[in-house]
PDB file of C-alpha atoms in Angstrom:
ATOM      1  CA  UNK A   1     175.668 161.524 142.690  1.00 70.00           C
ATOM      2  CA  UNK A   2     172.347 162.784 141.447  1.00 79.00           C
ATOM      3  CA  UNK A   3     172.366 166.470 142.162  1.00 87.00           C
ATOM      4  CA  UNK A   4     170.533 169.443 140.656  1.00 93.00           C
ATOM      5  CA  UNK A   5     171.687 172.891 141.686  1.00 95.00           C
ATOM      6  CA  UNK A   6     169.235 175.732 141.155  1.00 97.00           C
ATOM      7  CA  UNK A   7     169.894 179.485 141.265  1.00 97.00           C
ATOM      8  CA  UNK A   8     168.859 181.935 142.448  1.00 97.00           C
ATOM      9  CA  UNK A   9     166.858 180.847 145.485  1.00 96.00           C
ATOM     10  CA  UNK A  10     164.826 184.068 145.360  1.00 97.00           C
ATOM     11  CA  UNK A  11     164.214 186.468 142.486  1.00 98.00           C
ATOM     12  CA  UNK A  12     162.241 189.691 142.332  1.00 98.00           C
ATOM     13  CA  UNK A  13     161.530 191.353 138.999  1.00 98.00           C
ATOM     14  CA  UNK A  14     159.437 194.300 137.911  1.00 98.00           C
ATOM     15  CA  UNK A  15     156.227 193.439 136.129  1.00 98.00           C
ATOM     16  CA  UNK A  16     156.867 193.293 132.395  1.00 97.00           C
ATOM     17  CA  UNK A  17     160.556 192.454 132.768  1.00 98.00           C
ATOM     18  CA  UNK A  18     162.118 189.043 132.106  1.00 98.00           C
ATOM     19  CA  UNK A  19     163.098 186.414 134.660  1.00 98.00           C
ATOM     20  CA  UNK A  20     165.759 183.736 134.246  1.00 98.00           C
ATOM     21  CA  UNK A  21     166.298 180.726 136.512  1.00 98.00           C
ATOM     22  CA  UNK A  22     169.271 178.420 136.031  1.00 98.00           C
ATOM     23  CA  UNK A  23     169.919 174.790 136.935  1.00 97.00           C
ATOM     24  CA  UNK A  24     172.992 172.606 136.724  1.00 96.00           C
ATOM     25  CA  UNK A  25     172.938 168.820 136.771  1.00 93.00           C
ATOM     26  CA  UNK A  26     175.708 166.419 137.611  1.00 89.00           C
ATOM     27  CA  UNK A  27     175.246 163.387 135.340  1.00 83.00           C
ATOM     28  CA  UNK A  28     175.561 163.301 131.549  1.00 81.00           C
ATOM     29  CA  UNK A  29     173.067 160.396 131.504  1.00 85.00           C
ATOM     30  CA  UNK A  30     170.276 162.906 132.175  1.00 87.00           C
ATOM     31  CA  UNK A  31     167.978 163.209 129.189  1.00 88.00           C
ATOM     32  CA  UNK A  32     164.767 164.825 130.441  1.00 91.00           C
ATOM     33  CA  UNK A  33     164.458 168.236 132.105  1.00 94.00           C
ATOM     34  CA  UNK A  34     161.040 169.472 133.254  1.00 95.00           C
ATOM     35  CA  UNK A  35     160.126 172.689 135.067  1.00 97.00           C
ATOM     36  CA  UNK A  36     157.360 172.899 137.647  1.00 97.00           C
ATOM     37  CA  UNK A  37     155.516 175.887 139.089  1.00 97.00           C
ATOM     38  CA  UNK A  38     154.148 175.703 142.616  1.00 96.00           C
ATOM     39  CA  UNK A  39     151.822 178.418 143.837  1.00 95.00           C
ATOM     40  CA  UNK A  40     151.408 178.926 147.574  1.00 90.00           C
ATOM     41  CA  UNK A  41     149.640 175.959 149.150  1.00 87.00           C
ATOM     42  CA  UNK A  42     149.125 174.249 145.806  1.00 92.00           C
ATOM     43  CA  UNK A  43     150.568 171.247 144.006  1.00 95.00           C
ATOM     44  CA  UNK A  44     153.556 171.543 141.642  1.00 95.00           C
ATOM     45  CA  UNK A  45     152.402 171.797 138.033  1.00 95.00           C
ATOM     46  CA  UNK A  46     154.442 171.000 134.937  1.00 94.00           C
ATOM     47  CA  UNK A  47     154.867 174.146 132.842  1.00 96.00           C
ATOM     48  CA  UNK A  48     157.438 173.130 130.243  1.00 96.00           C
ATOM     49  CA  UNK A  49     159.946 170.358 129.609  1.00 94.00           C
ATOM     50  CA  UNK A  50     162.832 169.640 127.272  1.00 93.00           C
ATOM     51  CA  UNK A  51     164.628 166.499 126.171  1.00 90.00           C
ATOM     52  CA  UNK A  52     168.326 166.121 125.575  1.00 85.00           C
ATOM     53  CA  UNK A  53     168.003 166.033 121.776  1.00 85.00           C
ATOM     54  CA  UNK A  54     166.629 169.591 121.722  1.00 84.00           C
ATOM     55  CA  UNK A  55     168.439 172.828 122.553  1.00 91.00           C
ATOM     56  CA  UNK A  56     165.491 175.140 123.099  1.00 95.00           C
ATOM     57  CA  UNK A  57     161.734 174.973 123.496  1.00 94.00           C
ATOM     58  CA  UNK A  58     159.185 177.794 123.713  1.00 96.00           C
ATOM     59  CA  UNK A  59     155.604 178.016 124.862  1.00 94.00           C
ATOM     60  CA  UNK A  60     154.210 181.546 124.658  1.00 96.00           C
ATOM     61  CA  UNK A  61     156.038 183.620 127.315  1.00 97.00           C
ATOM     62  CA  UNK A  62     158.033 180.660 128.662  1.00 98.00           C
ATOM     63  CA  UNK A  63     161.147 179.102 127.150  1.00 98.00           C
ATOM     64  CA  UNK A  64     163.692 176.555 128.287  1.00 97.00           C
ATOM     65  CA  UNK A  65     167.229 176.227 126.956  1.00 97.00           C
ATOM     66  CA  UNK A  66     169.582 173.291 127.411  1.00 95.00           C
ATOM     67  CA  UNK A  67     173.365 173.245 127.158  1.00 94.00           C
ATOM     68  CA  UNK A  68     174.398 169.574 127.335  1.00 91.00           C
ATOM     69  CA  UNK A  69     178.108 170.310 127.200  1.00 91.00           C
ATOM     70  CA  UNK A  70     177.961 172.542 130.242  1.00 92.00           C
ATOM     71  CA  UNK A  71     175.231 170.412 131.863  1.00 93.00           C
ATOM     72  CA  UNK A  72     172.917 173.291 132.534  1.00 95.00           C
ATOM     73  CA  UNK A  73     169.425 174.357 131.562  1.00 97.00           C
ATOM     74  CA  UNK A  74     167.499 177.556 132.119  1.00 98.00           C
ATOM     75  CA  UNK A  75     163.922 178.783 132.360  1.00 98.00           C
ATOM     76  CA  UNK A  76     163.130 182.127 130.747  1.00 98.00           C
ATOM     77  CA  UNK A  77     159.897 183.991 131.439  1.00 98.00           C
ATOM     78  CA  UNK A  78     159.291 187.118 129.366  1.00 97.00           C
ATOM     79  CA  UNK A  79     156.807 189.954 129.937  1.00 98.00           C
ATOM     80  CA  UNK A  80     156.262 188.803 133.512  1.00 98.00           C
ATOM     81  CA  UNK A  81     152.839 189.194 135.103  1.00 97.00           C
ATOM     82  CA  UNK A  82     151.717 189.106 138.770  1.00 96.00           C
ATOM     83  CA  UNK A  83     150.335 185.581 138.283  1.00 96.00           C
ATOM     84  CA  UNK A  84     153.861 184.379 137.512  1.00 98.00           C
ATOM     85  CA  UNK A  85     154.701 184.814 141.211  1.00 98.00           C
ATOM     86  CA  UNK A  86     155.345 181.306 142.574  1.00 97.00           C
ATOM     87  CA  UNK A  87     158.107 178.850 143.423  1.00 96.00           C
ATOM     88  CA  UNK A  88     159.699 177.252 140.375  1.00 98.00           C
ATOM     89  CA  UNK A  89     161.467 173.882 140.481  1.00 97.00           C
ATOM     90  CA  UNK A  90     163.728 172.392 137.853  1.00 97.00           C
ATOM     91  CA  UNK A  91     164.255 168.634 137.695  1.00 94.00           C
ATOM     92  CA  UNK A  92     166.303 165.996 135.947  1.00 92.00           C
ATOM     93  CA  UNK A  93     165.862 162.261 135.537  1.00 88.00           C
ATOM     94  CA  UNK A  94     169.553 161.278 135.490  1.00 81.00           C
ATOM     95  CA  UNK A  95     168.636 158.586 132.960  1.00 73.00           C
ATOM     96  CA  UNK A  96     166.682 156.629 135.523  1.00 76.00           C
ATOM     97  CA  UNK A  97     163.145 156.161 136.711  1.00 74.00           C
ATOM     98  CA  UNK A  98     162.560 159.147 138.940  1.00 85.00           C
ATOM     99  CA  UNK A  99     162.973 162.899 138.880  1.00 90.00           C
ATOM    100  CA  UNK A 100     165.402 164.704 141.151  1.00 91.00           C
ATOM    101  CA  UNK A 101     164.316 168.253 141.862  1.00 93.00           C
ATOM    102  CA  UNK A 102     166.305 171.412 142.416  1.00 94.00           C
ATOM    103  CA  UNK A 103     165.834 173.377 145.627  1.00 93.00           C
ATOM    104  CA  UNK A 104     163.420 175.863 144.091  1.00 96.00           C
ATOM    105  CA  UNK A 105     163.349 179.569 143.183  1.00 97.00           C
ATOM    106  CA  UNK A 106     160.819 181.874 144.775  1.00 96.00           C
ATOM    107  CA  UNK A 107     159.876 184.375 142.043  1.00 98.00           C
ATOM    108  CA  UNK A 108     158.124 187.573 143.053  1.00 98.00           C
ATOM    109  CA  UNK A 109     156.717 189.918 140.401  1.00 98.00           C
ATOM    110  CA  UNK A 110     156.613 193.511 141.613  1.00 96.00           C
ATOM    111  CA  UNK A 111     153.610 195.451 140.211  1.00 93.00           C
TER     112      UNK A 111
ATOM    113  CA  UNK B   1     141.565 168.691 139.327  1.00 79.00           C
ATOM    114  CA  UNK B   2     144.773 166.983 138.187  1.00 78.00           C
ATOM    115  CA  UNK B   3     143.301 163.481 138.174  1.00 91.00           C
ATOM    116  CA  UNK B   4     145.616 162.345 140.986  1.00 96.00           C
ATOM    117  CA  UNK B   5     143.629 162.004 144.209  1.00 97.00           C
ATOM    118  CA  UNK B   6     145.227 162.164 147.624  1.00 98.00           C
ATOM    119  CA  UNK B   7     143.455 161.617 150.920  1.00 97.00           C
ATOM    120  CA  UNK B   8     143.227 162.952 153.497  1.00 98.00           C
ATOM    121  CA  UNK B   9     144.062 166.586 152.696  1.00 97.00           C
ATOM    122  CA  UNK B  10     145.012 167.352 156.277  1.00 97.00           C
ATOM    123  CA  UNK B  11     146.098 165.127 159.138  1.00 97.00           C
ATOM    124  CA  UNK B  12     146.978 166.103 162.687  1.00 98.00           C
ATOM    125  CA  UNK B  13     148.360 163.413 164.944  1.00 98.00           C
ATOM    126  CA  UNK B  14     150.518 162.947 168.004  1.00 98.00           C
ATOM    127  CA  UNK B  15     154.130 161.811 168.225  1.00 98.00           C
ATOM    128  CA  UNK B  16     154.535 158.061 168.254  1.00 97.00           C
ATOM    129  CA  UNK B  17     151.401 157.443 166.229  1.00 98.00           C
ATOM    130  CA  UNK B  18     150.989 155.773 162.834  1.00 98.00           C
ATOM    131  CA  UNK B  19     149.169 157.188 159.815  1.00 98.00           C
ATOM    132  CA  UNK B  20     148.346 156.046 156.292  1.00 98.00           C
ATOM    133  CA  UNK B  21     148.271 158.383 153.314  1.00 98.00           C
ATOM    134  CA  UNK B  22     146.414 157.293 150.214  1.00 98.00           C
ATOM    135  CA  UNK B  23     146.928 158.100 146.544  1.00 98.00           C
ATOM    136  CA  UNK B  24     144.931 157.182 143.449  1.00 97.00           C
ATOM    137  CA  UNK B  25     146.878 157.845 140.253  1.00 96.00           C
ATOM    138  CA  UNK B  26     145.505 159.441 137.116  1.00 94.00           C
ATOM    139  CA  UNK B  27     143.598 157.016 134.919  1.00 92.00           C
ATOM    140  CA  UNK B  28     146.048 155.104 132.724  1.00 89.00           C
ATOM    141  CA  UNK B  29     149.130 155.984 134.767  1.00 91.00           C
ATOM    142  CA  UNK B  30     151.075 152.996 136.070  1.00 91.00           C
ATOM    143  CA  UNK B  31     153.836 154.760 138.024  1.00 92.00           C
ATOM    144  CA  UNK B  32     153.279 156.330 141.431  1.00 95.00           C
ATOM    145  CA  UNK B  33     155.888 158.451 143.171  1.00 95.00           C
ATOM    146  CA  UNK B  34     155.903 159.782 146.736  1.00 97.00           C
ATOM    147  CA  UNK B  35     157.681 163.015 147.664  1.00 96.00           C
ATOM    148  CA  UNK B  36     158.066 164.861 150.961  1.00 96.00           C
ATOM    149  CA  UNK B  37     158.123 168.660 151.091  1.00 95.00           C
ATOM    150  CA  UNK B  38     159.019 170.213 154.427  1.00 90.00           C
ATOM    151  CA  UNK B  39     158.349 173.899 155.138  1.00 79.00           C
ATOM    152  CA  UNK B  40     160.079 176.086 152.554  1.00 70.00           C
ATOM    153  CA  UNK B  41     162.005 173.063 151.327  1.00 77.00           C
ATOM    154  CA  UNK B  42     162.280 171.274 148.031  1.00 87.00           C
ATOM    155  CA  UNK B  43     160.760 168.006 146.949  1.00 93.00           C
ATOM    156  CA  UNK B  44     162.512 164.999 148.467  1.00 93.00           C
ATOM    157  CA  UNK B  45     161.946 161.700 146.682  1.00 93.00           C
ATOM    158  CA  UNK B  46     160.770 158.871 148.907  1.00 96.00           C
ATOM    159  CA  UNK B  47     159.758 155.908 146.747  1.00 95.00           C
ATOM    160  CA  UNK B  48     158.379 154.857 143.346  1.00 94.00           C
ATOM    161  CA  UNK B  49     156.096 152.023 142.312  1.00 94.00           C
ATOM    162  CA  UNK B  50     155.347 150.827 138.807  1.00 92.00           C
ATOM    163  CA  UNK B  51     152.417 148.494 138.200  1.00 92.00           C
ATOM    164  CA  UNK B  52     152.637 147.106 141.720  1.00 93.00           C
ATOM    165  CA  UNK B  53     156.416 146.749 141.904  1.00 93.00           C
ATOM    166  CA  UNK B  54     158.835 148.921 143.843  1.00 94.00           C
ATOM    167  CA  UNK B  55     161.138 150.546 141.268  1.00 91.00           C
ATOM    168  CA  UNK B  56     163.204 153.126 143.087  1.00 90.00           C
ATOM    169  CA  UNK B  57     163.837 154.161 146.650  1.00 92.00           C
ATOM    170  CA  UNK B  58     165.115 157.487 147.949  1.00 91.00           C
ATOM    171  CA  UNK B  59     166.029 158.594 151.436  1.00 85.00           C
ATOM    172  CA  UNK B  60     162.974 156.977 152.942  1.00 92.00           C
ATOM    173  CA  UNK B  61     163.168 156.329 156.657  1.00 94.00           C
ATOM    174  CA  UNK B  62     162.790 152.770 157.953  1.00 95.00           C
ATOM    175  CA  UNK B  63     159.719 153.991 159.857  1.00 96.00           C
ATOM    176  CA  UNK B  64     158.077 154.707 156.511  1.00 97.00           C
ATOM    177  CA  UNK B  65     156.772 152.088 154.099  1.00 96.00           C
ATOM    178  CA  UNK B  66     154.610 152.064 151.010  1.00 97.00           C
ATOM    179  CA  UNK B  67     152.859 149.741 148.632  1.00 96.00           C
ATOM    180  CA  UNK B  68     150.898 149.818 145.397  1.00 97.00           C
ATOM    181  CA  UNK B  69     147.807 147.680 145.111  1.00 96.00           C
ATOM    182  CA  UNK B  70     146.423 145.772 142.073  1.00 95.00           C
ATOM    183  CA  UNK B  71     144.018 148.643 141.337  1.00 94.00           C
ATOM    184  CA  UNK B  72     147.161 150.862 141.207  1.00 95.00           C
ATOM    185  CA  UNK B  73     146.311 153.031 144.187  1.00 96.00           C
ATOM    186  CA  UNK B  74     149.172 153.464 146.619  1.00 98.00           C
ATOM    187  CA  UNK B  75     149.469 153.942 150.351  1.00 98.00           C
ATOM    188  CA  UNK B  76     152.310 155.518 152.315  1.00 98.00           C
ATOM    189  CA  UNK B  77     152.522 154.345 155.918  1.00 98.00           C
ATOM    190  CA  UNK B  78     154.332 156.511 158.445  1.00 98.00           C
ATOM    191  CA  UNK B  79     154.898 155.057 161.910  1.00 97.00           C
ATOM    192  CA  UNK B  80     156.459 156.132 165.218  1.00 97.00           C
ATOM    193  CA  UNK B  81     155.869 159.681 164.081  1.00 98.00           C
ATOM    194  CA  UNK B  82     158.210 162.457 165.189  1.00 97.00           C
ATOM    195  CA  UNK B  83     157.755 166.229 165.132  1.00 96.00           C
ATOM    196  CA  UNK B  84     160.187 166.419 162.212  1.00 94.00           C
ATOM    197  CA  UNK B  85     157.890 164.294 160.061  1.00 96.00           C
ATOM    198  CA  UNK B  86     155.513 167.234 159.783  1.00 96.00           C
ATOM    199  CA  UNK B  87     155.453 168.068 156.083  1.00 96.00           C
ATOM    200  CA  UNK B  88     153.445 168.110 152.903  1.00 96.00           C
ATOM    201  CA  UNK B  89     153.441 164.676 151.289  1.00 97.00           C
ATOM    202  CA  UNK B  90     152.831 164.611 147.564  1.00 97.00           C
ATOM    203  CA  UNK B  91     151.952 161.709 145.381  1.00 97.00           C
ATOM    204  CA  UNK B  92     152.586 161.972 141.646  1.00 95.00           C
ATOM    205  CA  UNK B  93     151.754 159.660 138.798  1.00 94.00           C
ATOM    206  CA  UNK B  94     153.120 159.096 135.322  1.00 90.00           C
ATOM    207  CA  UNK B  95     152.226 156.871 132.423  1.00 83.00           C
ATOM    208  CA  UNK B  96     155.868 155.891 131.962  1.00 72.00           C
ATOM    209  CA  UNK B  97     158.038 153.574 134.010  1.00 65.00           C
ATOM    210  CA  UNK B  98     161.052 155.730 133.378  1.00 63.00           C
ATOM    211  CA  UNK B  99     161.451 159.331 134.417  1.00 59.00           C
ATOM    212  CA  UNK B 100     161.089 160.523 130.843  1.00 67.00           C
ATOM    213  CA  UNK B 101     157.604 161.873 131.085  1.00 74.00           C
ATOM    214  CA  UNK B 102     156.361 164.629 133.327  1.00 81.00           C
ATOM    215  CA  UNK B 103     154.617 163.814 136.548  1.00 89.00           C
ATOM    216  CA  UNK B 104     151.123 164.870 137.509  1.00 92.00           C
ATOM    217  CA  UNK B 105     151.005 165.734 141.190  1.00 95.00           C
ATOM    218  CA  UNK B 106     148.126 165.321 143.569  1.00 97.00           C
ATOM    219  CA  UNK B 107     147.119 168.143 145.903  1.00 96.00           C
ATOM    220  CA  UNK B 108     149.100 166.663 148.761  1.00 97.00           C
ATOM    221  CA  UNK B 109     148.449 165.605 152.332  1.00 97.00           C
ATOM    222  CA  UNK B 110     149.551 168.078 154.973  1.00 96.00           C
ATOM    223  CA  UNK B 111     150.718 166.109 158.008  1.00 97.00           C
ATOM    224  CA  UNK B 112     151.146 167.889 161.315  1.00 97.00           C
ATOM    225  CA  UNK B 113     152.685 165.940 164.198  1.00 97.00           C
ATOM    226  CA  UNK B 114     152.109 167.505 167.609  1.00 97.00           C
TER     227      UNK B 114
END
């Protein structure tokens, strides 16, 4: 079935350190993998995405890597700042018309 | 402002009642998606419309229904409400029919059933 597993469910890192969140998907037909950030009480916002023909993508302090063979993709945040504290969701399209989301990771940056 | 407008922002209603949530997609977007987010939970897909047609359906209860109108706005109807229906309901829109472009989410409607 269409399943996205996301780990860890909670993550606390010291300000300035790096944070890594990992997701695994179940269907090799998946070809689009976005990441969303949701601050408390706010809407999810797209922060970065990657397609299956690319192995890595960077945008300033954020990067996403994709391993198609292992069917997993990861979000990397470097030089973390207090404003990075939020819930992060990975997602996959499973080759069809909607996104299936992971269960979320609550990231807390410790000053 | 994301460009996706959801109304109302908050709704408090009693069990057994019926409510309608409204969503106007971002200008130019033809796909509308509805998701339910319960407290401290993930985003559960309910239903998708593309240019007025239903395209995909998730674990949407029979008590729930939706439609997309010719002006592309969408409404989610929730009836015979139960306490467990209390959640944040998000609408998202996308220019694509397929899930190959990122969504833009609205600010959500927080439904509280008492």
